[in-house]
PDB file of C-alpha atoms in Angstrom:
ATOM      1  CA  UNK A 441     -23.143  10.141  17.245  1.00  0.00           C
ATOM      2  CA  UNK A 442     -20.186   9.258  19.392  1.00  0.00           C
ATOM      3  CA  UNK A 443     -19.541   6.214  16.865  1.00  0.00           C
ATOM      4  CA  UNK A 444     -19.108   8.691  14.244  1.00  0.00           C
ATOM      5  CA  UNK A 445     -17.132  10.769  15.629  1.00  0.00           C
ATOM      6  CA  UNK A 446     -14.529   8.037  16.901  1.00  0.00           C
ATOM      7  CA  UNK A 447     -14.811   6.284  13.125  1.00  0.00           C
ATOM      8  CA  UNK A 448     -13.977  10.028  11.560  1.00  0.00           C
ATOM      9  CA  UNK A 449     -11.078  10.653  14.313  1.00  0.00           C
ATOM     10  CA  UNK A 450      -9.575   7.394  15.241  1.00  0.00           C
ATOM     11  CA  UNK A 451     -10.130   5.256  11.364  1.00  0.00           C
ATOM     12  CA  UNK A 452     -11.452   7.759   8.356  1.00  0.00           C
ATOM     13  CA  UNK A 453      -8.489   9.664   9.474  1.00  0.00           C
ATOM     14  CA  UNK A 454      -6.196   6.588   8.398  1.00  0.00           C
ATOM     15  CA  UNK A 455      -5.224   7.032   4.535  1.00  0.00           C
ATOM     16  CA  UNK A 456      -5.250   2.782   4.188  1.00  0.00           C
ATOM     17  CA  UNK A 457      -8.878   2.992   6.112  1.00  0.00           C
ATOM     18  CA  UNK A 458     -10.240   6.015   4.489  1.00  0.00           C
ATOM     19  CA  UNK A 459      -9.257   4.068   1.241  1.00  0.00           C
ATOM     20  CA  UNK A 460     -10.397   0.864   2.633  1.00  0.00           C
ATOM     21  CA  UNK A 461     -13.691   2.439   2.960  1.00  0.00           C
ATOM     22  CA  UNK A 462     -14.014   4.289  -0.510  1.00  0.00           C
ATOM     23  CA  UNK A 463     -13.174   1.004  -2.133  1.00  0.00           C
ATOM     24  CA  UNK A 464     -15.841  -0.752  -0.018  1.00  0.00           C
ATOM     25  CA  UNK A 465     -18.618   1.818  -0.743  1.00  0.00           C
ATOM     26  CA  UNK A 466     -17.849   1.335  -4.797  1.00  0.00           C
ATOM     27  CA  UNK A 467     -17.848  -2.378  -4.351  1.00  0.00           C
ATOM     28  CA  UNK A 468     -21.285  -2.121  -2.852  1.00  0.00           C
ATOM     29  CA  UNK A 469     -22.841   0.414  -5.027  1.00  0.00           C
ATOM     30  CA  UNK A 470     -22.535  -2.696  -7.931  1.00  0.00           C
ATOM     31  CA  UNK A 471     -24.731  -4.469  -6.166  1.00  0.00           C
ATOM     32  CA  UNK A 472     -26.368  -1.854  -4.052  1.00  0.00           C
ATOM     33  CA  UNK A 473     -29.837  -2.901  -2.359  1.00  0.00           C
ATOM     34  CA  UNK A 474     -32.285  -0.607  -4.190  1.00  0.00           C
ATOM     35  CA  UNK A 475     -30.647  -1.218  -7.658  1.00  0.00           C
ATOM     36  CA  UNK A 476     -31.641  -5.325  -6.902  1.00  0.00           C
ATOM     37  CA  UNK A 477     -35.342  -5.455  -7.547  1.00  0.00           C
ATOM     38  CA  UNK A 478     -38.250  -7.846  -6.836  1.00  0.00           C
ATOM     39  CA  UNK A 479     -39.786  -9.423  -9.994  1.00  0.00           C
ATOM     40  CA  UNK A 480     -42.792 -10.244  -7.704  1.00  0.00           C
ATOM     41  CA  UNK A 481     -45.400  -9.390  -6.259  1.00  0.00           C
ATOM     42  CA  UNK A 482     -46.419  -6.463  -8.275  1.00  0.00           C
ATOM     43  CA  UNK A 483     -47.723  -4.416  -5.161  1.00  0.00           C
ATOM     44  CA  UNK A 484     -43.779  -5.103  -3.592  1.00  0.00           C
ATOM     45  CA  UNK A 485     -42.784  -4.081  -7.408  1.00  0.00           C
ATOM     46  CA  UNK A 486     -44.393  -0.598  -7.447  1.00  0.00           C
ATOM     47  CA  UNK A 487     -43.173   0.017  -3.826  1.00  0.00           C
ATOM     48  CA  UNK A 488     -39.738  -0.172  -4.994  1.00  0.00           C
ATOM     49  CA  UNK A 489     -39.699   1.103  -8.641  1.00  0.00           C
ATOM     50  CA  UNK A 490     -41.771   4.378  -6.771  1.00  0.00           C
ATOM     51  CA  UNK A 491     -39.235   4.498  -3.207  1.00  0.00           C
ATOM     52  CA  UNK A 492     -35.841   3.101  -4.784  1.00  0.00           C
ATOM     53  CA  UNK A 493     -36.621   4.680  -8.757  1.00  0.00           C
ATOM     54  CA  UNK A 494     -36.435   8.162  -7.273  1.00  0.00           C
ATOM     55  CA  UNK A 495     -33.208   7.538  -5.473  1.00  0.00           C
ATOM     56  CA  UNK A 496     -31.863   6.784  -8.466  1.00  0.00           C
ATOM     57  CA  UNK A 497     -33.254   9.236 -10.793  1.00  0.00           C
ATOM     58  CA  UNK A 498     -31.704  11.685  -7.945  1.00  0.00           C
ATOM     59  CA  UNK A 499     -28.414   9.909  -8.451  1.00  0.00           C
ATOM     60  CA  UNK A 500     -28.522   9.607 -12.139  1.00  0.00           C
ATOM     61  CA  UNK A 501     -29.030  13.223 -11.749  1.00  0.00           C
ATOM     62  CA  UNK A 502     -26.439  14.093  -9.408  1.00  0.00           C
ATOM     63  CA  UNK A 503     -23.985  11.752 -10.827  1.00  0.00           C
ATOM     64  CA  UNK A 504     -24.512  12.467 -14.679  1.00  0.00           C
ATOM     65  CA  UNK A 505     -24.534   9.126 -15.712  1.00  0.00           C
ATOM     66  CA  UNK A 506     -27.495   6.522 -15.286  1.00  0.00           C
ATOM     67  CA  UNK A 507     -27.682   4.018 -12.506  1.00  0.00           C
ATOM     68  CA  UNK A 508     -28.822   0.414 -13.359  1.00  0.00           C
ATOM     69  CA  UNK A 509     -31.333  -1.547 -11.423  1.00  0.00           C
ATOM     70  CA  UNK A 510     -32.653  -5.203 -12.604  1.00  0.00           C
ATOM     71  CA  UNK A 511     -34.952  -7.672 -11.000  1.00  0.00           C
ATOM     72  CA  UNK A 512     -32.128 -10.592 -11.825  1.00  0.00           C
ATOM     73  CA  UNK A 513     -29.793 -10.927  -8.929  1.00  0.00           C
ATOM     74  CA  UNK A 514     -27.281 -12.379 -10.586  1.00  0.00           C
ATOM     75  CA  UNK A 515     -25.548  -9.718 -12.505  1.00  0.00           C
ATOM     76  CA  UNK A 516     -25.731  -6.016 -12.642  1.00  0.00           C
ATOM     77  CA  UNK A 517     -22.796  -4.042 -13.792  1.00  0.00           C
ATOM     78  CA  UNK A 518     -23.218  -0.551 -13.111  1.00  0.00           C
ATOM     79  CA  UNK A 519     -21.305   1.667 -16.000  1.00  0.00           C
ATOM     80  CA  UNK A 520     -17.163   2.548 -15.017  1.00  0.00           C
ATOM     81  CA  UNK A 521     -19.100   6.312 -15.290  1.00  0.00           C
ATOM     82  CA  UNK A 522     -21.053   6.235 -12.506  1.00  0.00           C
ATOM     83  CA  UNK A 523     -18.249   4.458 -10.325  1.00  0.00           C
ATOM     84  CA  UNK A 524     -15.884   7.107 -11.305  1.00  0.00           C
ATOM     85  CA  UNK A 525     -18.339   9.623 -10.357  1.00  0.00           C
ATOM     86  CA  UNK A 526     -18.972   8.024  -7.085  1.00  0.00           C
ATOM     87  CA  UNK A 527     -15.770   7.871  -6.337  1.00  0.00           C
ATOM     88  CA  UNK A 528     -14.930  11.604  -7.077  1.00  0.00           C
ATOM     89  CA  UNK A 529     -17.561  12.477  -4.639  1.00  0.00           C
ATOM     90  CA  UNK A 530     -16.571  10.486  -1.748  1.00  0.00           C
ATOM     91  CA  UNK A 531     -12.620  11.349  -2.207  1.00  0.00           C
ATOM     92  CA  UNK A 532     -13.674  15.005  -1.746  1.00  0.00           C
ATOM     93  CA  UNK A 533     -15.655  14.656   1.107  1.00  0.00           C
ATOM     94  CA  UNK A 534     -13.590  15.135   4.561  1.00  0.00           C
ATOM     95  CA  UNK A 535     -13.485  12.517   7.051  1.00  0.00           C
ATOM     96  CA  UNK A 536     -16.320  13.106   9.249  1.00  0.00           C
ATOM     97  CA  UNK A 537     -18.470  13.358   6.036  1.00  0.00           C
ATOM     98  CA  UNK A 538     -17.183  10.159   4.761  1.00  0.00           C
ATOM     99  CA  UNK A 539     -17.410   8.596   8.396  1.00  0.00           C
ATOM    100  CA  UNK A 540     -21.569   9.446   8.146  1.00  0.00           C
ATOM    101  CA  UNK A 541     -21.176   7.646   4.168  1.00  0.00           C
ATOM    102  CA  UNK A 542     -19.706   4.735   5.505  1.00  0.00           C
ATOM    103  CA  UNK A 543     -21.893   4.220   8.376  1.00  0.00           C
ATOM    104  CA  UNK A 544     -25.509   4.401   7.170  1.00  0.00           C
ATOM    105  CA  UNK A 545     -24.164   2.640   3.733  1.00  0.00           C
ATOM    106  CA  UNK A 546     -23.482  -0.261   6.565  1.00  0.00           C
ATOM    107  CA  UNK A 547     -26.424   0.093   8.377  1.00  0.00           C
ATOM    108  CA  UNK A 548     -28.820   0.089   5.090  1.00  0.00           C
ATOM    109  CA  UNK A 549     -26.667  -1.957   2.604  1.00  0.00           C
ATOM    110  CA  UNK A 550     -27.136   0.977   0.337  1.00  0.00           C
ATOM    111  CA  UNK A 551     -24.196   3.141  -0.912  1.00  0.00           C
ATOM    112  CA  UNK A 552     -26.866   5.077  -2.787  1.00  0.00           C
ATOM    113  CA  UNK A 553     -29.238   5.744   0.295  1.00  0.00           C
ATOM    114  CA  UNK A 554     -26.136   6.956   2.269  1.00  0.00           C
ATOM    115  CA  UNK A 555     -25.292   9.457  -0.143  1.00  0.00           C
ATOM    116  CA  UNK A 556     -28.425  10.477  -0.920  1.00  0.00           C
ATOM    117  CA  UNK A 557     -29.203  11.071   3.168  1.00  0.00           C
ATOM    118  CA  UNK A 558     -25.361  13.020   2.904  1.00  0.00           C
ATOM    119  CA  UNK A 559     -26.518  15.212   0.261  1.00  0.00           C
ATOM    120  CA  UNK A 560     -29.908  16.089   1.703  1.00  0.00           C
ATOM    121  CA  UNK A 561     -32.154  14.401  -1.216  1.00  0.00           C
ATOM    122  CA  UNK A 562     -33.866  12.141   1.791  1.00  0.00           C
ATOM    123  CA  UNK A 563     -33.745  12.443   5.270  1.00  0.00           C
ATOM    124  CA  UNK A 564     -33.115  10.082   8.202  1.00  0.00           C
ATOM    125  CA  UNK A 565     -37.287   9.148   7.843  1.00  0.00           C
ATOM    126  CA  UNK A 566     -36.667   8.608   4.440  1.00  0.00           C
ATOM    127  CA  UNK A 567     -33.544   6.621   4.008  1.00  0.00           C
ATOM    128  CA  UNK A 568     -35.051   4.320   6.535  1.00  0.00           C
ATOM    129  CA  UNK A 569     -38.357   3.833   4.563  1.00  0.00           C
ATOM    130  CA  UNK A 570     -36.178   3.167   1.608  1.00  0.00           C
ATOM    131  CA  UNK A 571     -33.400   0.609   3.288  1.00  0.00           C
ATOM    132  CA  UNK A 572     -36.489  -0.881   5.122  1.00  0.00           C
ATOM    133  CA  UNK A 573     -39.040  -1.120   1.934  1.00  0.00           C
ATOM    134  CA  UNK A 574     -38.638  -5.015   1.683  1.00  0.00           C
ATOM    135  CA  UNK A 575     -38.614  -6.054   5.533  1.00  0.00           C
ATOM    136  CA  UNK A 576     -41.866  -3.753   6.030  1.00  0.00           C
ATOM    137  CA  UNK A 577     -43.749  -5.312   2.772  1.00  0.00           C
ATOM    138  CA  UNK A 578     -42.627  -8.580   5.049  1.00  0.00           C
ATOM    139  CA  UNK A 579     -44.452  -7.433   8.071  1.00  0.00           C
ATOM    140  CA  UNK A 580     -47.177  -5.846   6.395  1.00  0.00           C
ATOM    141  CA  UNK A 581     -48.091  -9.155   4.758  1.00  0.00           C
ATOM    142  CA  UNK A 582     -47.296 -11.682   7.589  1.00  0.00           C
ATOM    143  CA  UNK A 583     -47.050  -9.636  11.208  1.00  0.00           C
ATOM    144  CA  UNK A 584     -44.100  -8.624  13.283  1.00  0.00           C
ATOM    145  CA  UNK A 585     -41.423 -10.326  15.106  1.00  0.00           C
ATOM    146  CA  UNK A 586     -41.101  -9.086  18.373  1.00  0.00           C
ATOM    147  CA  UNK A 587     -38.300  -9.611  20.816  1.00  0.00           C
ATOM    148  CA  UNK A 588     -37.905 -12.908  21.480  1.00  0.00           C
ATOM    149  CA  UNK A 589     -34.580 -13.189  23.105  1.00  0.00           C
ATOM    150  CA  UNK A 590     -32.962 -13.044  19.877  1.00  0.00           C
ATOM    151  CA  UNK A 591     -33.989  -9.830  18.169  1.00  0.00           C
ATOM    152  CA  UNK A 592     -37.226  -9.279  16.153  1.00  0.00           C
ATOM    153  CA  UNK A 593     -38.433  -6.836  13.400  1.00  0.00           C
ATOM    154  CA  UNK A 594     -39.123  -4.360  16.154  1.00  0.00           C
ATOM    155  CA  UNK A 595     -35.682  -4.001  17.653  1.00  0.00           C
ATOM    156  CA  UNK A 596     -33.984  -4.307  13.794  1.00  0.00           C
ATOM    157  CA  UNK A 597     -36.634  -0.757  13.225  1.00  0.00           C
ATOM    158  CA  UNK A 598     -35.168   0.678  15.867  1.00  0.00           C
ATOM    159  CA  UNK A 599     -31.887   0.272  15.840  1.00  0.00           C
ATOM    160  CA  UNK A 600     -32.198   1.375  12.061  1.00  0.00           C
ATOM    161  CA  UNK A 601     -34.221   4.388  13.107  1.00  0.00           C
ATOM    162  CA  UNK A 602     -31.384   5.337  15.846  1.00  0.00           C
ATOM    163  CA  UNK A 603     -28.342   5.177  13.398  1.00  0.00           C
ATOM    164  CA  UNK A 604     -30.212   6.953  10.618  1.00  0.00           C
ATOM    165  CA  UNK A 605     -31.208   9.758  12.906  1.00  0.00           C
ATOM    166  CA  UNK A 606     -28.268   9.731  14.860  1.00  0.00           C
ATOM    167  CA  UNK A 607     -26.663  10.192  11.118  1.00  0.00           C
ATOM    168  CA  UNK A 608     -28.516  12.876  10.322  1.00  0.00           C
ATOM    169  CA  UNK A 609     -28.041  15.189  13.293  1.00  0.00           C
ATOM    170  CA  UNK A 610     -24.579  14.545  12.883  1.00  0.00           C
ATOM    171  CA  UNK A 611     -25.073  15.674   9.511  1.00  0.00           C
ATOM    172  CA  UNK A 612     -27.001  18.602  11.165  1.00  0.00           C
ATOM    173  CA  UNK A 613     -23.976  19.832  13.305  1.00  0.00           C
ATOM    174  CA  UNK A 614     -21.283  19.634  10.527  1.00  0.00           C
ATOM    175  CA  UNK A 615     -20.291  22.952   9.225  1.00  0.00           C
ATOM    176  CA  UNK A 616     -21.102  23.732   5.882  1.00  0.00           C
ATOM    177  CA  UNK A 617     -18.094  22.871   3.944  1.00  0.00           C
ATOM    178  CA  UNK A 618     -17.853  19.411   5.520  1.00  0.00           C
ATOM    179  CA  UNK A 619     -21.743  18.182   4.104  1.00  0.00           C
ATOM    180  CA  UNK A 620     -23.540  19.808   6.832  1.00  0.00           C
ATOM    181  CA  UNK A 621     -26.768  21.720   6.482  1.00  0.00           C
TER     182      UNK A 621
END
């Protein structure tokens, strides 16, 4: 929590960073983890049309305008309206709100999964099933990593577990006109 505290203070405070960041969380909603999909294996397929579909339909909700996903990787534009809408939400959101945005977008490659954990649709357990769907169908199928001196699956769990829960008590703390619950 003391990382997003310092980001809000000492960088989201900065008009060039808090920009910086806005245009960084619209450049990775177009190509936002759960909007890329697997074409393959159909078990993996259902796991993330059921997990990553109802983030979107949330969004698409939220947003008023649809969000795209596709199972080819090699180009997905998402329409100017949902970017627009995006952006409207994260230029009105203060700095410490837009510190927790930034941070678990980072930590889960997922613009959509941080706002989603921001606005309360999922929560920390949640966001990190969602940001985690792929690498667990991975371990499911073929076993854990462990620590081997050079990081494994377990320690990448955890440390995704800490910053999403860290994120979310944050969240917790926040008075209620800065995001908090």
């Amino acid at each position: 929590m003391t990382t997003l505290a310092t980001t809000a203070i000492d960088q989201i405070s900065r008009s060039d960073v808090r920009k910086s960041s806005i245009t960084g969380l619209l450049r990775q909603l177009t190509n936002d983890l759960i909007t890329l999909r697997s074409s393959e294996p159909d078990d993996l397929v259902t796991q993330e049309n059921e997990q990553w579909g109802a983030i979107c339909e949330w969004a698409s909700q939220h947003y008023k305008t649809p969000v795209k996903a596709t199972d080819n990787w090699l180009h997905l534009e998402q329409d100017d309206a949902l970017l627009t809408a995006v952006e409207g939400d994260l230029t009105t959101q203060d700095d410490w709100g837009l510190a927790v945005i930034d941070n678990v977008s980072g930590a889960t490659g997922s613009t959509l999964i941080a706002v989603t954990l921001f606005h309360g649709f999922l929560d920390s357990d949640g966001a990190n099933k969602a940001a985690r769907l792929q690498e667990q169908y991975q371990v499911d199928r073929w076993g854990m990593v462990e620590a081997s001196g050079m990081g494994g699956h377990d320690i990448d769990a955890a440390d995704m577990r800490a910053r999403l829960a860290a994120a979310a008590a944050f969240l917790r703390l926040m008075p209620p006109r800065t995001g908090g619950r």
